[in-house]
XYZ file of C-alpha atoms in Angstrom:
540
model
C 37.117 -2.577 4.716
C 34.411 -0.286 3.619
C 31.386 0.759 6.250
C 28.505 -0.030 4.922
C 26.433 2.999 3.356
C 23.704 4.453 4.658
C 20.558 5.407 2.246
C 19.654 8.004 4.183
C 23.119 9.154 3.852
C 23.320 8.440 -0.003
C 19.456 8.699 -2.131
C 19.092 6.387 -3.524
C 22.082 4.151 -3.254
C 22.743 0.988 -5.517
C 22.537 -2.028 -3.253
C 23.415 -4.239 -6.575
C 26.529 -4.176 -7.968
C 25.983 -1.512 -11.532
C 27.080 -5.238 -13.906
C 24.030 -7.084 -12.157
C 21.765 -4.363 -12.526
C 22.026 -3.744 -16.133
C 21.160 -7.539 -16.847
C 18.541 -7.542 -13.973
C 15.633 -8.730 -16.495
C 17.393 -10.551 -18.665
C 17.968 -12.448 -15.140
C 14.764 -12.629 -14.715
C 13.813 -14.620 -17.949
C 16.182 -16.938 -17.228
C 14.315 -17.813 -13.539
C 11.300 -17.789 -14.843
C 12.368 -20.377 -17.587
C 13.525 -22.522 -14.520
C 10.145 -21.885 -13.122
C 8.238 -22.774 -15.720
C 9.487 -26.341 -15.719
C 9.238 -27.070 -13.045
C 5.701 -25.682 -12.077
C 4.816 -26.805 -15.474
C 5.476 -30.639 -14.539
C 4.001 -30.731 -11.630
C 0.276 -29.870 -13.561
C 1.387 -32.189 -17.191
C 1.328 -35.965 -15.984
C -2.236 -35.757 -15.014
C -3.543 -35.553 -19.084
C -1.129 -38.662 -19.579
C -2.550 -40.611 -16.640
C -4.984 -42.585 -19.407
C -2.603 -43.240 -21.502
C 0.370 -44.548 -18.493
C -1.898 -47.179 -17.308
C -2.905 -48.634 -20.729
C -1.139 -52.010 -21.663
C 2.435 -51.750 -23.566
C 3.450 -50.431 -25.535
C 1.256 -47.507 -25.142
C 1.363 -47.088 -21.749
C 2.761 -49.495 -18.842
C 0.356 -50.971 -17.347
C 0.308 -48.639 -14.167
C -2.978 -49.329 -11.567
C -4.625 -46.916 -9.895
C -2.688 -45.948 -6.380
C 1.364 -46.137 -9.024
C -0.570 -43.259 -10.528
C -1.221 -41.595 -7.778
C 2.311 -42.714 -6.707
C 3.273 -41.089 -9.661
C 2.029 -37.942 -8.848
C 2.316 -38.006 -5.082
C 6.025 -38.897 -5.543
C 6.463 -35.948 -6.435
C 5.049 -33.903 -3.992
C 5.749 -35.751 -1.587
C 9.288 -35.025 -1.737
C 9.064 -31.357 -3.221
C 7.443 -30.189 -0.328
C 9.566 -32.141 2.308
C 12.715 -30.466 0.672
C 11.520 -27.549 0.011
C 12.690 -25.372 3.730
C 15.899 -26.977 3.559
C 16.521 -26.154 0.519
C 16.273 -22.112 0.236
C 18.142 -22.449 3.760
C 21.379 -24.566 1.730
C 20.857 -21.716 -0.946
C 21.046 -19.149 1.665
C 24.353 -20.916 3.287
C 26.512 -21.959 0.014
C 25.158 -20.010 -2.644
C 21.604 -19.439 -4.655
C 22.549 -19.896 -7.887
C 25.175 -23.303 -6.509
C 21.599 -24.418 -5.536
C 19.696 -23.195 -8.024
C 22.588 -25.578 -10.798
C 22.269 -28.178 -8.938
C 18.030 -28.584 -8.794
C 17.495 -27.867 -12.125
C 20.251 -30.482 -12.914
C 19.339 -33.280 -11.237
C 15.702 -32.345 -13.160
C 17.200 -32.889 -16.190
C 18.532 -36.346 -15.671
C 15.370 -37.319 -13.554
C 13.257 -36.035 -16.595
C 15.133 -37.834 -18.924
C 15.125 -41.467 -16.543
C 11.155 -40.377 -16.154
C 10.526 -40.768 -19.564
C 12.180 -44.229 -20.740
C 10.784 -45.712 -17.438
C 9.898 -49.427 -18.132
C 7.551 -50.288 -14.863
C 5.354 -48.139 -12.206
C 7.789 -48.595 -10.014
C 10.526 -46.920 -11.597
C 7.969 -44.289 -13.184
C 7.626 -43.518 -8.989
C 11.095 -43.042 -8.352
C 12.213 -41.256 -10.907
C 8.979 -39.149 -10.387
C 10.708 -38.614 -6.131
C 14.181 -37.354 -8.293
C 12.653 -35.293 -9.813
C 10.333 -33.638 -6.880
C 14.230 -33.695 -5.486
C 15.682 -31.223 -8.369
C 12.142 -29.280 -8.314
C 12.603 -28.596 -4.293
C 16.297 -26.962 -4.788
C 14.897 -24.652 -7.648
C 11.528 -23.582 -6.490
C 13.015 -20.966 -3.316
C 16.192 -19.733 -5.552
C 14.673 -18.264 -8.319
C 12.604 -15.909 -6.212
C 15.997 -15.711 -3.250
C 17.836 -14.568 -6.934
C 15.459 -11.971 -8.181
C 15.350 -10.477 -4.364
C 18.834 -10.161 -4.986
C 19.122 -8.644 -8.368
C 16.306 -6.418 -8.402
C 16.660 -2.890 -5.950
C 13.633 -3.068 -3.213
C 11.460 -0.741 -5.158
C 11.931 -2.695 -8.568
C 10.757 -5.640 -5.815
C 6.923 -5.742 -6.766
C 6.881 -5.246 -10.713
C 9.703 -8.484 -11.023
C 7.425 -10.696 -8.166
C 4.790 -10.331 -10.422
C 5.830 -10.817 -13.490
C 7.224 -14.391 -11.580
C 3.982 -14.821 -9.888
C 2.370 -14.703 -13.264
C 4.688 -16.600 -15.027
C 3.341 -19.750 -12.029
C -0.241 -19.291 -13.554
C 0.923 -19.597 -16.838
C 2.708 -23.401 -16.125
C 0.089 -24.217 -14.336
C -2.131 -23.137 -16.834
C -0.129 -24.901 -19.941
C 0.586 -27.724 -18.262
C -2.327 -29.669 -20.208
C -2.052 -27.938 -22.975
C 1.325 -29.309 -23.412
C 0.534 -32.636 -22.559
C -2.441 -33.128 -24.031
C -0.736 -31.864 -27.848
C 2.454 -34.359 -26.822
C 0.356 -37.294 -26.288
C -1.570 -36.947 -29.428
C 1.760 -36.926 -31.596
C 4.378 -38.923 -29.188
C 4.192 -41.737 -26.890
C 3.568 -41.194 -22.995
C 7.446 -40.539 -22.075
C 7.570 -37.028 -24.149
C 5.720 -35.410 -21.688
C 8.777 -35.702 -19.886
C 11.791 -35.801 -22.415
C 11.112 -32.393 -23.430
C 12.079 -31.306 -20.722
C 15.702 -32.088 -21.114
C 16.576 -29.314 -23.883
C 15.032 -26.479 -21.475
C 17.218 -27.944 -18.682
C 20.487 -27.697 -21.321
C 19.229 -24.210 -22.371
C 18.596 -22.886 -18.631
C 21.806 -24.176 -17.004
C 23.515 -22.715 -20.592
C 22.002 -19.428 -19.655
C 22.236 -19.626 -15.889
C 25.891 -20.358 -16.388
C 26.016 -16.773 -18.097
C 24.379 -14.803 -16.816
C 22.857 -15.835 -12.839
C 25.248 -13.872 -10.153
C 25.820 -15.811 -7.304
C 24.724 -14.709 -3.635
C 24.490 -15.856 -0.036
C 24.267 -14.658 3.636
C 27.462 -13.507 4.362
C 26.490 -15.006 8.115
C 24.784 -17.592 8.202
C 25.883 -18.661 11.374
C 26.399 -22.015 12.580
C 24.015 -25.089 11.035
C 21.346 -25.586 12.638
C 21.157 -30.082 11.694
C 18.611 -30.577 14.271
C 15.986 -27.539 12.970
C 17.023 -28.901 9.066
C 16.201 -32.643 10.320
C 13.502 -31.837 12.172
C 11.480 -29.812 9.827
C 12.198 -32.369 6.395
C 10.939 -35.438 8.760
C 7.814 -33.084 10.113
C 6.868 -31.983 6.635
C 7.153 -35.423 5.026
C 4.977 -36.605 7.484
C 2.010 -34.153 7.318
C 2.331 -34.602 3.522
C 1.693 -38.328 3.460
C -1.023 -37.902 5.935
C -2.277 -35.586 3.730
C -1.645 -37.689 0.348
C -3.133 -40.510 2.311
C -6.435 -39.278 3.769
C -6.850 -38.127 -0.574
C -6.716 -41.395 -2.008
C -8.509 -43.278 1.282
C -11.193 -39.665 0.775
C -11.050 -41.106 4.415
C -8.489 -38.640 7.144
C -9.791 -40.741 10.102
C -7.965 -43.897 8.798
C -5.274 -45.041 10.759
C -2.798 -44.905 8.381
C -3.812 -40.690 7.962
C -4.107 -39.622 11.497
C -1.003 -41.844 12.645
C 1.430 -39.540 10.067
C -0.952 -36.828 9.970
C -0.926 -35.850 13.958
C 3.072 -37.208 14.270
C 4.222 -34.649 11.716
C 2.461 -31.670 13.350
C 4.041 -33.029 16.039
C 6.669 -32.510 14.616
C 6.512 -29.657 13.702
C 5.603 -27.714 16.712
C 9.179 -29.505 18.651
C 10.743 -27.876 15.192
C 8.988 -23.957 16.058
C 10.029 -24.926 20.175
C 13.052 -25.602 18.965
C 14.177 -23.316 17.333
C 12.698 -20.312 19.281
C 15.382 -21.345 21.768
C 17.702 -22.272 19.115
C 20.888 -20.042 19.558
C 21.441 -20.565 15.711
C 17.569 -21.016 14.266
C 17.215 -22.399 11.101
C 14.028 -20.284 10.951
C 13.285 -17.359 13.076
C 10.178 -17.321 14.600
C 9.691 -14.315 15.702
C 9.309 -13.352 11.902
C 5.371 -14.544 12.542
C 4.659 -12.422 15.196
C 4.230 -9.635 12.722
C 0.559 -9.828 11.953
C 1.555 -8.692 8.078
C 3.971 -11.694 8.023
C 1.596 -14.647 9.097
C -1.598 -12.835 7.140
C 0.351 -13.168 4.131
C 1.315 -16.858 4.441
C -1.687 -18.104 5.554
C -3.367 -16.186 2.526
C -0.750 -18.096 0.150
C -1.938 -21.733 1.592
C -5.774 -20.599 1.323
C -5.547 -19.265 -1.947
C -3.903 -22.424 -3.083
C -5.926 -25.117 -1.483
C -8.883 -23.437 -2.449
C -7.646 -23.265 -6.040
C -6.121 -26.443 -6.466
C -9.265 -28.308 -5.184
C -11.320 -26.865 -8.026
C -8.611 -27.371 -11.006
C -8.461 -30.842 -9.227
C -12.782 -31.040 -10.065
C -12.621 -29.470 -13.091
C -10.408 -31.652 -14.983
C -13.506 -34.198 -14.836
C -16.046 -31.899 -15.140
C -14.967 -30.925 -18.453
C -13.906 -34.033 -19.792
C -16.073 -37.095 -18.444
C -19.363 -34.241 -18.038
C -18.820 -32.014 -21.071
C -16.814 -34.984 -23.259
C -14.029 -32.450 -24.206
C -10.340 -33.843 -24.643
C -7.013 -33.910 -22.526
C -6.208 -30.474 -25.147
C -9.344 -29.266 -25.759
C -9.690 -28.971 -21.817
C -6.423 -27.289 -21.314
C -7.455 -25.049 -23.690
C -10.527 -23.856 -21.885
C -8.405 -23.449 -19.015
C -6.263 -20.385 -20.722
C -8.117 -17.935 -19.708
C -7.541 -18.355 -16.269
C -3.767 -18.354 -17.432
C -4.435 -14.752 -19.331
C -6.097 -12.589 -16.621
C -2.545 -13.557 -14.467
C -0.085 -12.609 -17.620
C -2.089 -9.414 -18.223
C -2.657 -8.404 -13.970
C -0.137 -9.819 -11.603
C 2.872 -7.442 -13.174
C 0.655 -4.636 -13.257
C -0.854 -6.008 -9.113
C 2.035 -3.171 -7.823
C -0.125 -0.113 -9.104
C -3.442 -1.292 -7.805
C -1.439 -1.859 -4.151
C 0.120 1.153 -4.426
C -2.817 3.234 -5.181
C -5.722 1.420 -2.894
C -3.019 -0.491 -0.425
C -2.586 -4.193 0.219
C -5.225 -5.332 2.323
C -7.929 -3.595 0.154
C -6.256 -5.300 -3.021
C -5.780 -9.133 -1.838
C -9.297 -8.473 0.398
C -10.935 -8.344 -3.207
C -8.864 -10.456 -4.846
C -10.027 -13.972 -2.617
C -13.298 -12.409 -2.852
C -13.227 -12.549 -6.977
C -11.311 -16.044 -6.356
C -14.619 -16.703 -4.226
C -16.667 -16.308 -6.961
C -15.531 -17.572 -9.602
C -15.161 -20.404 -7.691
C -18.592 -20.546 -5.931
C -20.354 -20.051 -9.817
C -19.418 -23.557 -10.372
C -21.573 -24.810 -8.025
C -24.209 -23.213 -10.706
C -22.669 -25.332 -13.823
C -24.753 -28.467 -14.785
C -23.966 -30.212 -18.482
C -25.033 -27.414 -20.836
C -24.365 -24.044 -19.316
C -22.350 -22.478 -22.330
C -18.631 -22.014 -23.073
C -18.531 -18.339 -22.945
C -19.506 -18.358 -19.044
C -17.035 -20.647 -17.394
C -13.859 -18.174 -19.380
C -15.259 -15.591 -17.746
C -14.775 -17.265 -14.683
C -11.889 -18.960 -14.964
C -10.616 -15.352 -16.051
C -12.156 -13.937 -13.061
C -10.011 -16.668 -10.803
C -6.829 -15.741 -12.931
C -7.758 -11.907 -11.982
C -8.395 -12.765 -8.356
C -5.131 -15.254 -7.962
C -2.756 -12.115 -9.642
C -4.267 -9.537 -6.929
C -3.671 -12.030 -4.482
C -0.011 -13.475 -5.321
C 2.329 -10.851 -6.184
C 1.375 -8.275 -3.125
C 1.548 -11.544 -0.405
C 4.848 -12.105 -2.063
C 6.329 -9.231 -1.485
C 4.880 -8.997 2.009
C 6.827 -12.224 3.206
C 10.389 -12.031 0.893
C 10.164 -7.845 2.269
C 9.819 -8.966 5.673
C 12.929 -10.707 5.940
C 16.435 -9.464 5.397
C 17.662 -9.737 1.791
C 20.805 -12.003 2.885
C 18.061 -14.413 4.108
C 15.972 -14.788 0.922
C 16.386 -18.344 0.597
C 14.433 -18.855 4.035
C 11.539 -16.450 3.097
C 11.550 -17.759 -0.425
C 11.202 -21.928 0.842
C 8.785 -20.647 3.590
C 6.296 -19.000 0.977
C 6.592 -22.219 -1.440
C 6.436 -24.649 1.709
C 2.833 -23.153 2.724
C 2.008 -22.771 -1.360
C 2.456 -26.819 -1.392
C 0.915 -27.490 1.729
C -2.206 -25.588 1.143
C -2.206 -26.881 -2.535
C -2.300 -30.865 -1.668
C -4.093 -30.648 1.081
C -7.061 -28.640 -1.162
C -6.764 -31.495 -3.036
C -6.794 -34.404 -0.608
C -9.944 -32.460 1.481
C -11.820 -31.375 -1.788
C -11.450 -34.605 -2.975
C -12.215 -36.669 -0.590
C -15.414 -33.862 -0.263
C -16.219 -34.955 -4.274
C -15.315 -38.587 -3.856
C -17.750 -39.202 -0.585
C -20.767 -37.002 -1.588
C -20.731 -38.511 -5.380
C -20.457 -41.759 -3.804
C -23.536 -41.285 -1.432
C -25.468 -39.431 -4.932
C -24.321 -42.837 -6.532
C -24.918 -45.503 -4.396
C -29.315 -46.124 -5.091
C -28.161 -46.363 -8.459
C -25.373 -49.598 -8.732
C -28.420 -51.817 -6.334
C -28.464 -54.169 -9.268
C -24.818 -54.687 -9.754
C -22.550 -57.897 -8.673
C -20.533 -56.610 -5.721
C -17.022 -56.373 -6.920
C -18.615 -53.836 -10.118
C -20.942 -51.969 -7.252
C -17.619 -51.112 -5.587
C -15.442 -49.766 -8.038
C -18.293 -47.925 -9.782
C -18.577 -45.880 -6.505
C -15.173 -44.741 -6.446
C -15.266 -41.931 -9.307
C -17.740 -40.753 -12.519
C -14.579 -42.032 -14.617
C -15.401 -45.756 -12.979
C -19.156 -45.333 -13.124
C -18.864 -45.067 -16.905
C -16.367 -47.855 -17.626
C -18.569 -49.948 -15.647
C -21.332 -48.724 -17.691
C -19.500 -49.194 -20.896
C -17.904 -52.771 -19.662
C -22.209 -53.491 -19.279
C -22.436 -52.805 -22.948
C -26.374 -52.062 -23.347
C -26.974 -52.955 -20.171
C -24.516 -50.246 -18.532
C -26.735 -47.300 -20.933
C -29.351 -46.471 -17.138
C -25.943 -45.744 -15.459
C -24.617 -42.836 -17.694
C -26.949 -39.716 -16.670
C -27.063 -40.861 -13.569
C -22.965 -40.688 -13.542
C -23.347 -37.162 -14.937
C -26.644 -36.040 -11.838
C -24.184 -37.458 -9.530
C -20.761 -36.184 -10.425
C -22.695 -32.537 -11.020
C -24.621 -32.760 -7.369
C -20.812 -33.411 -5.561
C -19.086 -30.805 -7.602
C -21.698 -28.334 -6.209
C -20.921 -29.765 -2.658
C -17.423 -29.076 -3.452
C -17.526 -25.938 -5.272
C -19.032 -24.564 -2.157
C -16.412 -25.959 0.046
C -13.481 -23.853 -1.986
C -15.055 -20.734 -2.012
C -15.833 -21.102 1.860
C -12.083 -21.239 2.377
C -11.362 -18.604 -0.256
C -13.822 -16.335 2.202
C -11.942 -17.468 4.712
C -8.504 -15.848 3.083
C -10.593 -12.829 2.680
C -11.050 -12.673 6.040
C -7.174 -13.327 6.854
C -6.062 -10.447 4.907
C -9.339 -7.991 5.235
C -7.946 -7.948 9.020
C -3.932 -8.444 9.108
C -2.358 -7.549 6.030
C -1.174 -3.107 5.465
C -3.978 -0.772 4.605
C -2.789 1.730 2.270
C 1.282 2.691 2.709
C 1.369 6.407 3.182
C 3.147 8.444 0.296
C 6.621 10.507 1.580
C 9.529 9.094 3.208
C 9.179 6.230 5.431
C 10.045 5.554 8.722
C 12.491 3.295 9.843
C 10.448 -0.498 10.317
C 7.807 0.439 8.374
C 5.316 -2.031 7.076
C 6.683 -4.728 4.455
C 6.115 -3.543 0.655
C 7.366 -0.100 0.965
C 10.726 1.275 -0.507
C 14.121 1.156 1.835
C 13.680 2.599 5.071
C 15.351 5.792 6.458
C 18.988 4.603 7.773
C 18.788 0.494 6.358
C 22.394 -0.070 5.097
C 22.831 -0.404 2.006
C 25.543 -4.068 1.691
C 28.790 -3.991 -0.356
């Protein structure tokens, strides 16, 4: 058996088999295709909720609560299993896990398209979340094992750009499908893409796993799943009720935090831990995962209320609203693959801090938008947000992934994606709650003349107020302008909250992310993001 070869002994020695290295960009294309449909489907349902709520045959007559759970069941299972799926990928093989996840996602998509009741749709969406949880970490883990260390920042930039593209084109795709086909088409469209992705994966993607995984840390795995599911359920429940003091919110959320605390304490003492918590002692690593959570907290919150602003206040269709968000995706596609060059010149600290501040400015701009703000102004700030994101996600993802040994790539990817998912869910719940409570406070004084049942319903959201106004006919016209004004006031408050979170993220990365890496030979133990350290062994 040959001994590991040192980089210092053999400069430029390959760490990836030559046959894999030659097809690395084709492999990245397959990974992006898999990632695209998973992330896209997480946003595509939002544009179809009105159609699904319609009575059969147009929809399936889902109530507001059932629609929320059609979205949330996916999020709950997805977030709860991300960490576990990453561990399984390291142990069983990332290609096997990726194939399993994409196959489950495709089958669940076909079943969801044929749902005959809201309950079936909720169940099949949960199954889609299960498949997605095995796909997303595996894509990044495979990437880390087919690219050399010096090319990983470029590959991660392209990977991150595809996430931004998927988030933006989800509403566009959904709107286009709903204009020509029935509501189930938003799920059925996944099936041919999944079949293509499976064929390409089998052909192109190599398998890899941790050669020395150790014993299975079953207690750690169970604690992580239970803690994440309870925490995310509490967050989702708080968003539904627009309150975080209700007992049905506090109990699961606090129980989840307690279980996760127990998980960390157990992992610190375990002989073969599922998660090596010592990585969080590195300021750069902890700052990177915190930045991921904070930026998605801020961004998912504004994505939530911008849809209502564009459709309810400005009167754009679902398809038009999706097209208006395209500058955000275009900016990410342009800048994310090139972010590594800016990091090389100015350092991760300066680049990520500037990116966070750009996102904060883009979010704060919503505090000044009204019903007549020119469309070109919206487009400029969407582009600014996308450019900011493009200079945050690649560097912090590189910092997380390169802080861990390559054989632990699944665990690193799972940490990266778990913090992003929990941060995004928390952003929608908390900022959605702020939007809802502020809106109700503003509109209540205009609803005093309505019957009690209509008054309660009309205060829920701008959509509910406009629905009641339409139901009342000419007598309800006086509610339309106050509804617009109340929503804009609520949006302004929520936008400043989102911007504040982004500023907090800027402070975190400015304090703890590394600065510019000096040129020349890099000593062992250098900051993540540099090229392979001197003396680092090269696995065969």
